[in-house]
Coordinates of C-alpha atoms in Angstrom, one line a residue:
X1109 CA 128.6 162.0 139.2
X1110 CA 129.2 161.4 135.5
X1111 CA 130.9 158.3 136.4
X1112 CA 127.9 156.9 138.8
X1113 CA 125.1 157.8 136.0
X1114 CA 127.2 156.1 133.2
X1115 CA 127.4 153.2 135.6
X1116 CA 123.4 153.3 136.2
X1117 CA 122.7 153.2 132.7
X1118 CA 125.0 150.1 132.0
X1119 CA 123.2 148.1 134.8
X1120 CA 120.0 149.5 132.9
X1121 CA 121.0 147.8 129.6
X1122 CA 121.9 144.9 131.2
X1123 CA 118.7 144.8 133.2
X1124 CA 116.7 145.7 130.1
X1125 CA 118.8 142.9 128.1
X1126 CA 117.7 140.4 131.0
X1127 CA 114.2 140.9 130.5
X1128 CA 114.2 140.7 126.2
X1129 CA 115.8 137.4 127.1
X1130 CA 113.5 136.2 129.3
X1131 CA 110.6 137.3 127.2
X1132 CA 112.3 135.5 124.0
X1133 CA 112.3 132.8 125.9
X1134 CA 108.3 132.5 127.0
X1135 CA 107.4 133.1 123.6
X1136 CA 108.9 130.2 121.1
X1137 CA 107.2 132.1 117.8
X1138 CA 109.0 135.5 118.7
X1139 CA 112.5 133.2 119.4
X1140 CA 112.3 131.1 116.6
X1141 CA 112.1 134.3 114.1
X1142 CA 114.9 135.6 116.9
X1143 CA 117.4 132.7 116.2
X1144 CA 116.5 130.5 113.7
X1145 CA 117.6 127.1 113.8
X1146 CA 119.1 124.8 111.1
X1147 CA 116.3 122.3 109.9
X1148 CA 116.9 118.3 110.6
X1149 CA 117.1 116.7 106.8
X1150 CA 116.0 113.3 107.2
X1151 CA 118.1 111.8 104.2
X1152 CA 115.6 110.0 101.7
X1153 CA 115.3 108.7 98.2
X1154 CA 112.9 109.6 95.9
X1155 CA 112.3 106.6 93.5
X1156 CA 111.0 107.5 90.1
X1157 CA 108.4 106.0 88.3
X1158 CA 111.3 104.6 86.1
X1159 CA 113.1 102.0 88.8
X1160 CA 109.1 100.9 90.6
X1161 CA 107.9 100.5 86.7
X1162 CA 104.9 102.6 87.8
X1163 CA 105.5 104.6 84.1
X1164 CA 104.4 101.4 82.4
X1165 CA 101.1 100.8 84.7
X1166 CA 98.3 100.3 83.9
X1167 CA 100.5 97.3 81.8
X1168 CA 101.8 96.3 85.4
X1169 CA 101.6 94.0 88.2
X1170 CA 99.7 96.5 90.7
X1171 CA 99.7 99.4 92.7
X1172 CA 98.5 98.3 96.4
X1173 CA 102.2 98.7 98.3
X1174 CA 103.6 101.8 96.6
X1175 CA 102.1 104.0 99.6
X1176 CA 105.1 102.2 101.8
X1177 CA 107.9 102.2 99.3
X1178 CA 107.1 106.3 99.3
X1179 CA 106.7 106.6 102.8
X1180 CA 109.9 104.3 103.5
X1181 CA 108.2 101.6 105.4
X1182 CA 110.2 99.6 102.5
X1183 CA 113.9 99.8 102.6
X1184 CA 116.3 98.2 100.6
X1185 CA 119.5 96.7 102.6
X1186 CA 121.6 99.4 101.1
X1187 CA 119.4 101.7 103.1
X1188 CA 119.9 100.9 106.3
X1189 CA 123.6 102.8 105.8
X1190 CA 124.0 106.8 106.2
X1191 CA 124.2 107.3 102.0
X1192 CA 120.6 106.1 100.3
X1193 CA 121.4 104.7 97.5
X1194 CA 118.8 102.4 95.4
X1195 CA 120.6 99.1 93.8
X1196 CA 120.5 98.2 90.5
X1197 CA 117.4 98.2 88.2
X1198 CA 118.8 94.9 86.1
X1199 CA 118.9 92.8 89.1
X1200 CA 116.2 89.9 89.7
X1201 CA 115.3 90.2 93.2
X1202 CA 116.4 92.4 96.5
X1203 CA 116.9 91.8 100.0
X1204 CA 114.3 94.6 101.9
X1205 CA 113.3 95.6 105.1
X1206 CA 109.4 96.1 106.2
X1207 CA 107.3 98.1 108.6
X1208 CA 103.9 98.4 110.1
X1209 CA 105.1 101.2 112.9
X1210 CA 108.6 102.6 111.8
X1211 CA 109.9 100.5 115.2
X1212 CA 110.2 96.9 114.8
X1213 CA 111.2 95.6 110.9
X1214 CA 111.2 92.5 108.9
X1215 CA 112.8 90.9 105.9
X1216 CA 111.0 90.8 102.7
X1217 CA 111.7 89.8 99.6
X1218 CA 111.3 92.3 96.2
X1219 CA 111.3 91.0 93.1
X1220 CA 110.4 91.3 89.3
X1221 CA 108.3 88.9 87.4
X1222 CA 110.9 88.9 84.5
X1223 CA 114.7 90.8 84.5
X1224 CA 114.4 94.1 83.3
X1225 CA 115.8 93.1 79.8
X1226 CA 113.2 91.2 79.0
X1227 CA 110.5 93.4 80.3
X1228 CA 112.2 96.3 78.3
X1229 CA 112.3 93.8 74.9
X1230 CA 108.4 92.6 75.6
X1231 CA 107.6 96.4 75.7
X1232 CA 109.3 96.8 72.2
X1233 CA 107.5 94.0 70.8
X1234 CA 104.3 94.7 71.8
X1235 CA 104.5 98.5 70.3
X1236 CA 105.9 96.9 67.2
X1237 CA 103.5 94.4 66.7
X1238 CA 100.6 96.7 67.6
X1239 CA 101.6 99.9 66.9
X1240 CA 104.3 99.4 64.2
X1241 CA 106.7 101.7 66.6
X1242 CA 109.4 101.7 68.7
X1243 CA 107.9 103.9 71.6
X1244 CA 104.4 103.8 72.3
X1245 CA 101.6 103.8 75.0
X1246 CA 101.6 100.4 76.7
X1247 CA 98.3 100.8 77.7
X1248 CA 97.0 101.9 74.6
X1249 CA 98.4 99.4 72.5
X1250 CA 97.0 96.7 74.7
X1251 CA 94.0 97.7 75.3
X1252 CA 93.3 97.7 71.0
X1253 CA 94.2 93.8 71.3
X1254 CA 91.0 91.1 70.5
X1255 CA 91.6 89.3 73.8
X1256 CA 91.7 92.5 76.1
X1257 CA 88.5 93.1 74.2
X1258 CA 87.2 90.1 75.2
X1259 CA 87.8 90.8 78.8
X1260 CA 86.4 93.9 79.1
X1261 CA 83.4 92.3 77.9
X1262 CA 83.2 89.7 80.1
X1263 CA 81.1 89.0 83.2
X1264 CA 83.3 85.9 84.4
X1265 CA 86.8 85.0 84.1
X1266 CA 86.6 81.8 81.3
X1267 CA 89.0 79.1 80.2
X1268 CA 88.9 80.7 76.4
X1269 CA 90.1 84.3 78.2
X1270 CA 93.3 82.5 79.2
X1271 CA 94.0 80.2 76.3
X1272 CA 97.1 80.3 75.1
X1273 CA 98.9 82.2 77.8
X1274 CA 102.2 80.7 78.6
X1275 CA 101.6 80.6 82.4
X1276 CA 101.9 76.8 83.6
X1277 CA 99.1 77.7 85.9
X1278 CA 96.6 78.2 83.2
X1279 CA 97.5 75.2 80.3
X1280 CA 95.1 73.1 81.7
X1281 CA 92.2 75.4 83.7
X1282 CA 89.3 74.5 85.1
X1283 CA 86.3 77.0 85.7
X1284 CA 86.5 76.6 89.7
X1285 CA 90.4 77.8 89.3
X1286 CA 89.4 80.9 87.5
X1287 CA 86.6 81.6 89.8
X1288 CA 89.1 81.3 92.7
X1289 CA 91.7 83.7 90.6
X1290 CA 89.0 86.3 90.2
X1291 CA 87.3 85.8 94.0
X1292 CA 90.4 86.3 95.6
X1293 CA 92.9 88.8 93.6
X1294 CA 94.6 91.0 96.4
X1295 CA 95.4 93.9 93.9
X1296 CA 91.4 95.1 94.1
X1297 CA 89.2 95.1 96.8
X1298 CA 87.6 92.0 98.2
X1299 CA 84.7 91.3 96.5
X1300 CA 84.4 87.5 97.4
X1301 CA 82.6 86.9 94.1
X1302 CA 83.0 84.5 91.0
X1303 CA 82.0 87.5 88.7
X1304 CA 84.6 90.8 87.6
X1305 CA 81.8 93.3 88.3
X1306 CA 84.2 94.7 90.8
X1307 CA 87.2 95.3 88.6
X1308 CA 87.7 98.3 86.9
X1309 CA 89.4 97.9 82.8
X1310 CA 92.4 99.2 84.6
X1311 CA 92.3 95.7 87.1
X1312 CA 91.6 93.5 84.4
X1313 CA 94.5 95.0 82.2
X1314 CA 96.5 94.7 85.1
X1315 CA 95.4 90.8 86.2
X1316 CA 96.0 89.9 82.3
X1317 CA 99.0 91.3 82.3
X1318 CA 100.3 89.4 85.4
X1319 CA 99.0 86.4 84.4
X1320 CA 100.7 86.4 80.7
X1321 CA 104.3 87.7 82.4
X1322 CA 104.1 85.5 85.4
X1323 CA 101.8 83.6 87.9
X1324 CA 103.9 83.7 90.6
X1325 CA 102.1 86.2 92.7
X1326 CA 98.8 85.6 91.8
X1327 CA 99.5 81.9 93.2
X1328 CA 100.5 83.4 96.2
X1329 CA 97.4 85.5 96.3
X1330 CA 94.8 82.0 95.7
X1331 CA 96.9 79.9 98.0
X1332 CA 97.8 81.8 100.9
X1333 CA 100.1 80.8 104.0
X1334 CA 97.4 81.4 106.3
X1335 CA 95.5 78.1 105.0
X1336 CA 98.7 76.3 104.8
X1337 CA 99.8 76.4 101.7
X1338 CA 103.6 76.0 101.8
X1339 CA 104.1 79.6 99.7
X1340 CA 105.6 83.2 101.2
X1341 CA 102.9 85.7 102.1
X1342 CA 102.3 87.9 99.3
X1343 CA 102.6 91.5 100.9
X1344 CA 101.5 93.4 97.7
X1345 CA 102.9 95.4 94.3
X1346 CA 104.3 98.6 92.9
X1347 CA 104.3 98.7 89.4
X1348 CA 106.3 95.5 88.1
X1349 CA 107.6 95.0 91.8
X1350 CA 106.6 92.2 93.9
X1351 CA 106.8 91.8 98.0
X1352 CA 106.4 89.0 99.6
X1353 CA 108.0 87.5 102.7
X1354 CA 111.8 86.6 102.7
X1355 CA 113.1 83.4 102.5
X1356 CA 116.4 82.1 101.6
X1357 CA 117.2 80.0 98.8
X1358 CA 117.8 76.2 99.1
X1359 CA 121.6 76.2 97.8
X1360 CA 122.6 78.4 100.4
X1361 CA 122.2 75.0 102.1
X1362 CA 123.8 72.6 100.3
X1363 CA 126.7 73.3 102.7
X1364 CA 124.2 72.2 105.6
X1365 CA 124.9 69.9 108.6
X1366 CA 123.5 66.6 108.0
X1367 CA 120.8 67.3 110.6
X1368 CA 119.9 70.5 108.5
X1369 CA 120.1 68.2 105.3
X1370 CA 117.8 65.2 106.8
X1371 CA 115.1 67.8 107.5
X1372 CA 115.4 70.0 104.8
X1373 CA 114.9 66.6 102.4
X1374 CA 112.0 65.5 104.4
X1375 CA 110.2 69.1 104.3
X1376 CA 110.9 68.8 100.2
X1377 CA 109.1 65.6 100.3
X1378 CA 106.5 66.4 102.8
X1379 CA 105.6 69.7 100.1
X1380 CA 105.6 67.7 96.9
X1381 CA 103.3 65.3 98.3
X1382 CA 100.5 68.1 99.6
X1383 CA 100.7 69.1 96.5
X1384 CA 99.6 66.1 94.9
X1385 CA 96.9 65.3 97.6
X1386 CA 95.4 67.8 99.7
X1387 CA 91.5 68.9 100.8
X1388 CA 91.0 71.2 97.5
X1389 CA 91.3 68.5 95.4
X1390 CA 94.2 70.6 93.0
X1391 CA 97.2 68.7 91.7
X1392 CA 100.2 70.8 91.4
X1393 CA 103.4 70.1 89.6
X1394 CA 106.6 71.5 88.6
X1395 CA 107.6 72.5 84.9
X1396 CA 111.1 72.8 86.0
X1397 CA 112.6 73.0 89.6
X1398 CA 116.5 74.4 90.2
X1399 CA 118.6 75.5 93.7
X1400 CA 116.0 78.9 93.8
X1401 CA 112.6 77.2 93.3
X1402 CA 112.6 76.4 97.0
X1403 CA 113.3 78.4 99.8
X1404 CA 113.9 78.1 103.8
X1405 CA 112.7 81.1 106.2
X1406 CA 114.7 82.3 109.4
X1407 CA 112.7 79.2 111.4
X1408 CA 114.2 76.5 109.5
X1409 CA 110.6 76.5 107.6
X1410 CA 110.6 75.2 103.9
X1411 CA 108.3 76.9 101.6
X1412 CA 107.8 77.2 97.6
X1413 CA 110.4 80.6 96.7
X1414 CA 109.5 80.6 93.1
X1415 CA 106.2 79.3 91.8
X1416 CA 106.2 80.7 88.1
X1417 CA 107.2 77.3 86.6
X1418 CA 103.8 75.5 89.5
X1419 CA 100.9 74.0 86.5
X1420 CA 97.7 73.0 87.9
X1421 CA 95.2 70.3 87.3
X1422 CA 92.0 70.7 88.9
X1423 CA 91.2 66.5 90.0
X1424 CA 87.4 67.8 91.1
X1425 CA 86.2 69.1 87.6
X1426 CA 89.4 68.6 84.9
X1427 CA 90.7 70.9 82.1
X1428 CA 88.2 72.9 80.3
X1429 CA 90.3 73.5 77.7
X1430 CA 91.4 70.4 74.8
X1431 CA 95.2 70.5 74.2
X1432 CA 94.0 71.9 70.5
X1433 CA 92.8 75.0 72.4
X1434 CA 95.9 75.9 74.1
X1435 CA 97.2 76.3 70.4
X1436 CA 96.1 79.7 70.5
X1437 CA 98.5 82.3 70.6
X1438 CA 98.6 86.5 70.6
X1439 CA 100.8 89.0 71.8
X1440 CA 100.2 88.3 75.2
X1441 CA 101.4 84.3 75.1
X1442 CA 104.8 85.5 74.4
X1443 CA 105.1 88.3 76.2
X1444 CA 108.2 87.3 78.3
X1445 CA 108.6 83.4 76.3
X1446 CA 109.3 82.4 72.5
X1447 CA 105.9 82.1 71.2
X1448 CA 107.2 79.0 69.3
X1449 CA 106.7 77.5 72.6
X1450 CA 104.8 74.3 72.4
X1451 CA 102.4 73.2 75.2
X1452 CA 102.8 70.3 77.4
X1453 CA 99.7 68.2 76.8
X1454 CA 97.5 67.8 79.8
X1455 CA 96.8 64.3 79.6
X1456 CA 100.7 63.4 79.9
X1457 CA 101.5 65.0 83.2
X1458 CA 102.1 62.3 85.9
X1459 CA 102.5 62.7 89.8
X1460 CA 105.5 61.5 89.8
X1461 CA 107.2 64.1 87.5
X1462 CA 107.8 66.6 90.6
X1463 CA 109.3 63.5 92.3
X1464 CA 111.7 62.8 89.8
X1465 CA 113.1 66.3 89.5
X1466 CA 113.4 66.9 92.9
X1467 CA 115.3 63.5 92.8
X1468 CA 117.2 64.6 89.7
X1469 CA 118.1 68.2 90.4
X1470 CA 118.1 69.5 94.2
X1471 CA 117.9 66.5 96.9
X1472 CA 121.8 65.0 95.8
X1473 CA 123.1 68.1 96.1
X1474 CA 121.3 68.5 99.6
X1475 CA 122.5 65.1 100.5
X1476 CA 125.2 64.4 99.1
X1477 CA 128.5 62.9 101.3
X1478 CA 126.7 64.5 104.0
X1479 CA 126.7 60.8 105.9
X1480 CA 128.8 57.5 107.0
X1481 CA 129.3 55.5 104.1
X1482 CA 126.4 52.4 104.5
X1483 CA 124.1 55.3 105.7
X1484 CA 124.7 57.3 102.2
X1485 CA 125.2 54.7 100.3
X1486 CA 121.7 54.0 100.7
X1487 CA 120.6 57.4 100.3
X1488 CA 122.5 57.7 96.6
X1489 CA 120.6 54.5 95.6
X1490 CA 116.9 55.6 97.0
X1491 CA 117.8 58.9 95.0
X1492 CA 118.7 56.9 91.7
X1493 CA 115.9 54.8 91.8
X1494 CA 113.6 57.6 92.2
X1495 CA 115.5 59.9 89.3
X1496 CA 115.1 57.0 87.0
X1497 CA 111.7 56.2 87.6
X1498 CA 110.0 57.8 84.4
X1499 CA 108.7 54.5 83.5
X1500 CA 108.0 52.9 86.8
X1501 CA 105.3 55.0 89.1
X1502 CA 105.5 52.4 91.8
X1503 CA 109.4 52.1 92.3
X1504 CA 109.6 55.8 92.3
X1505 CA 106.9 55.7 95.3
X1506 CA 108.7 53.0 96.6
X1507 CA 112.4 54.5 96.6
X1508 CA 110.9 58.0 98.1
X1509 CA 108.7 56.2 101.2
X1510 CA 112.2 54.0 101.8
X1511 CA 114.1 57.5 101.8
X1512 CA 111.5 59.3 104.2
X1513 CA 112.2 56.4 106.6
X1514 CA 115.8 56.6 106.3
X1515 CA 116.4 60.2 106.9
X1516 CA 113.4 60.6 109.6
X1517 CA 116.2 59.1 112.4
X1518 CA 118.9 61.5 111.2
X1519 CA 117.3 64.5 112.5
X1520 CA 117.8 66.2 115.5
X1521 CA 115.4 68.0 117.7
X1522 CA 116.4 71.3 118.6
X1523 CA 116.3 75.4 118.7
X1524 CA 117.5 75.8 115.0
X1525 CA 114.5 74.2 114.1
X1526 CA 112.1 76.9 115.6
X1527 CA 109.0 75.5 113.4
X1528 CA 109.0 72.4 115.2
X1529 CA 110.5 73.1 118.4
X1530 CA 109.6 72.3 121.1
X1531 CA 106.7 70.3 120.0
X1532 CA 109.0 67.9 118.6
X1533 CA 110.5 66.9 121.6
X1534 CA 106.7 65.8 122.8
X1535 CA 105.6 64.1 119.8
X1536 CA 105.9 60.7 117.8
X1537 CA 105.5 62.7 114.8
X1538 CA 109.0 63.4 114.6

């Protein structure tokens, strides 16, 4: 009897065991205080203020891409491994990854306006010259300077609010330049007007600042892909950080089939001469031009990579500002150059000086022994012609048309050049 009841009150347990289960299990509240389980820790990277320069704003680029950097909609390479590591602060530019829906990515490029080191030493200078200290508020200091006054004063953007900023963009500025800088600045929103009614002191600090660093972005901002302009889209800022799209440099080419070479050339050509002529009426030309100046993306697609050393002259309405103008310097013309600096004089920049450092510098390195002898033989004395053509504006023309012809026929038509394929298999054009 004792046995049978001891029996009955085990299957009791276990029946009464059964049913705490069962009811764990039809309430998920009650089972997750029950049986707690460990928590998924996505690995992540918090950036600082330091690395994004974001503790130097409002004396920064601009703010309108932190929000992905933050939410990791921009990675770095090194974080697409299993340890998140950021790379070095000191370095120029990175190699990222970009997202609109956490599912498909892109490469962009991320880059600073300057290296570190000479951010860091402007930063010094400007609290010494300002402040007489070593540390101070960027802002602050800034903000105290006669041309910041100026700005915050002003209705419109003016050729004497940009004198004597070291930018090659704004030596020789005409009114309907500025008006297209202010119309069509991407760090604030879209205004579409000539006047800076819509930018707070913080987004004029911020444009001035960019402007006396580095024009790169702000060219990319004025002249965007979309139109055809042959830049990288300009994806937005963090602090002293700059996306755009990613292209690679041209000297990773060098190396190129001669196929690759002949089209590369021609695209180099083709790009110099829309900037010279094209429906705006602007002239652009290169201060200085090296293997990083130009840049090819994934489609075989030749753009401008770098275009802080691009000046323009405005052919509609000229420079508003005499060469005895540009003379005037501040704290913000030698923010990232030696204020020694002299000015190039506006009157003595050619169309032909892009030509002739392209000739110089980049295309006999793209070409060179890249063909059967009479072939480049003819190449190397079109290039020559055209690198010593400083006195002679018709034998440079001359030497590059003969060029264009000769390396048209030494291209080939196929799937590594996605930007023209397959159209060029149906057109004269190429």
């Amino acid at each position: 009897m004792g046995r049978w009841i001891c029996c009955l009150c085990s299957r009791v347990a276990d029946s009464l065991m059964l049913l705490l289960v069962l009811a764990l299990s039809c309430n998920p509240s009650t089972a997750a205080t029950a049986s707690p389980s460990a928590p998924h820790i996505k690995p992540s990277y918090s950036f600082g203020r330091t690395f994004l320069g974001l503790d130097k704003c409002n004396a920064c680029i601009g703010t309108s891409i932190c929000k992905k950097f933050f939410k990791e909609e921009i990675r770095f390479d090194t974080w697409l491994s299993s340890h998140l590591k950021l790379p070095p602060s000191y370095l120029l530019s990175y190699s990222g990854n970009y997202t609109d829906d956490a599912k498909s990515w892109r490469l962009v490029d991320i880059t600073r306006l300057t290296s570190k080191y000479r951010h860091d030493r402007a930063d010094k200078r400007i609290c010494t010259a300002l402040l007489k200290t070593k540390t101070c508020s960027l802002e602050r200091a800034l903000r105290r300077t006669h041309r910041f006054q100026k700005w915050l004063r002003a209705k419109r953007l003016t050729p004497d609010l940009v004198q004597g900023l070291s930018s090659p963009m704004l030596r020789c500025p005409s009114q309907r330049l500025l008006d297209r800088i202010v119309r069509r600045y991407a760090e604030v929103p879209d205004a579409g007007s000539i006047y800076m009614d819509h930018l707070t002191d913080r987004d004029k600090l911020r444009l001035l600042y960019t402007l006396s660093v580095n024009s790169h972005p702000i060219l990319l901002q004025i002249f965007p892909d979309v139109e055809g302009w042959p830049f990288p889209r300009y994806l937005g800022s963090c602090g002293r950080l700059v996306v755009s799209a990613s292209t690679r440099p041209l000297r990773d080419f060098y190396g190129a089939a001669p196929e690759v070479a002949a089209d590369l050339a021609l695209q180099l050509l083709a790009v110099l001469r829309s900037m010279g002529t094209n429906d705006l009426n602007y002239f652009f030309y290169f201060t200085h031009v090296d293997a990083g100046t130009f840049g090819v993306f994934s489609n075989g697609h030749l753009f401008i990579r770098d275009a802080s050393t691009l000046g323009i002259i405005d052919k509609e309405e000229g420079s508003q500002l005499i060469d005895g103008q540009q003379e005037y310097k501040d704290i913000f013309s030698c923010l990232t150059v030696d204020c020694q600096s002299a000015f190039v004089s506006c009157n003595s920049i050619r169309e032909k000086h892009s030509l002739i450092m392209v000739c110089q510098e980049l295309l006999p390195k793209l070409l060179k022994g890249k063909f059967r002898r009479p072939v480049q033989e003819k190449i190397d004395s079109f290039l020559q012609h055209c690198a010593d053509g400083l006195a002679d504006d018709q034998g440079v023309n001359e030497a590059v048309a003969k060029l264009a012809e000769l390396l048209k026929p030494l291209r080939s038509c196929d799937s590594r050049f996605a930007y023209r394929y397959p159209d060029c298999k149906y057109s004269d054009k190429y």
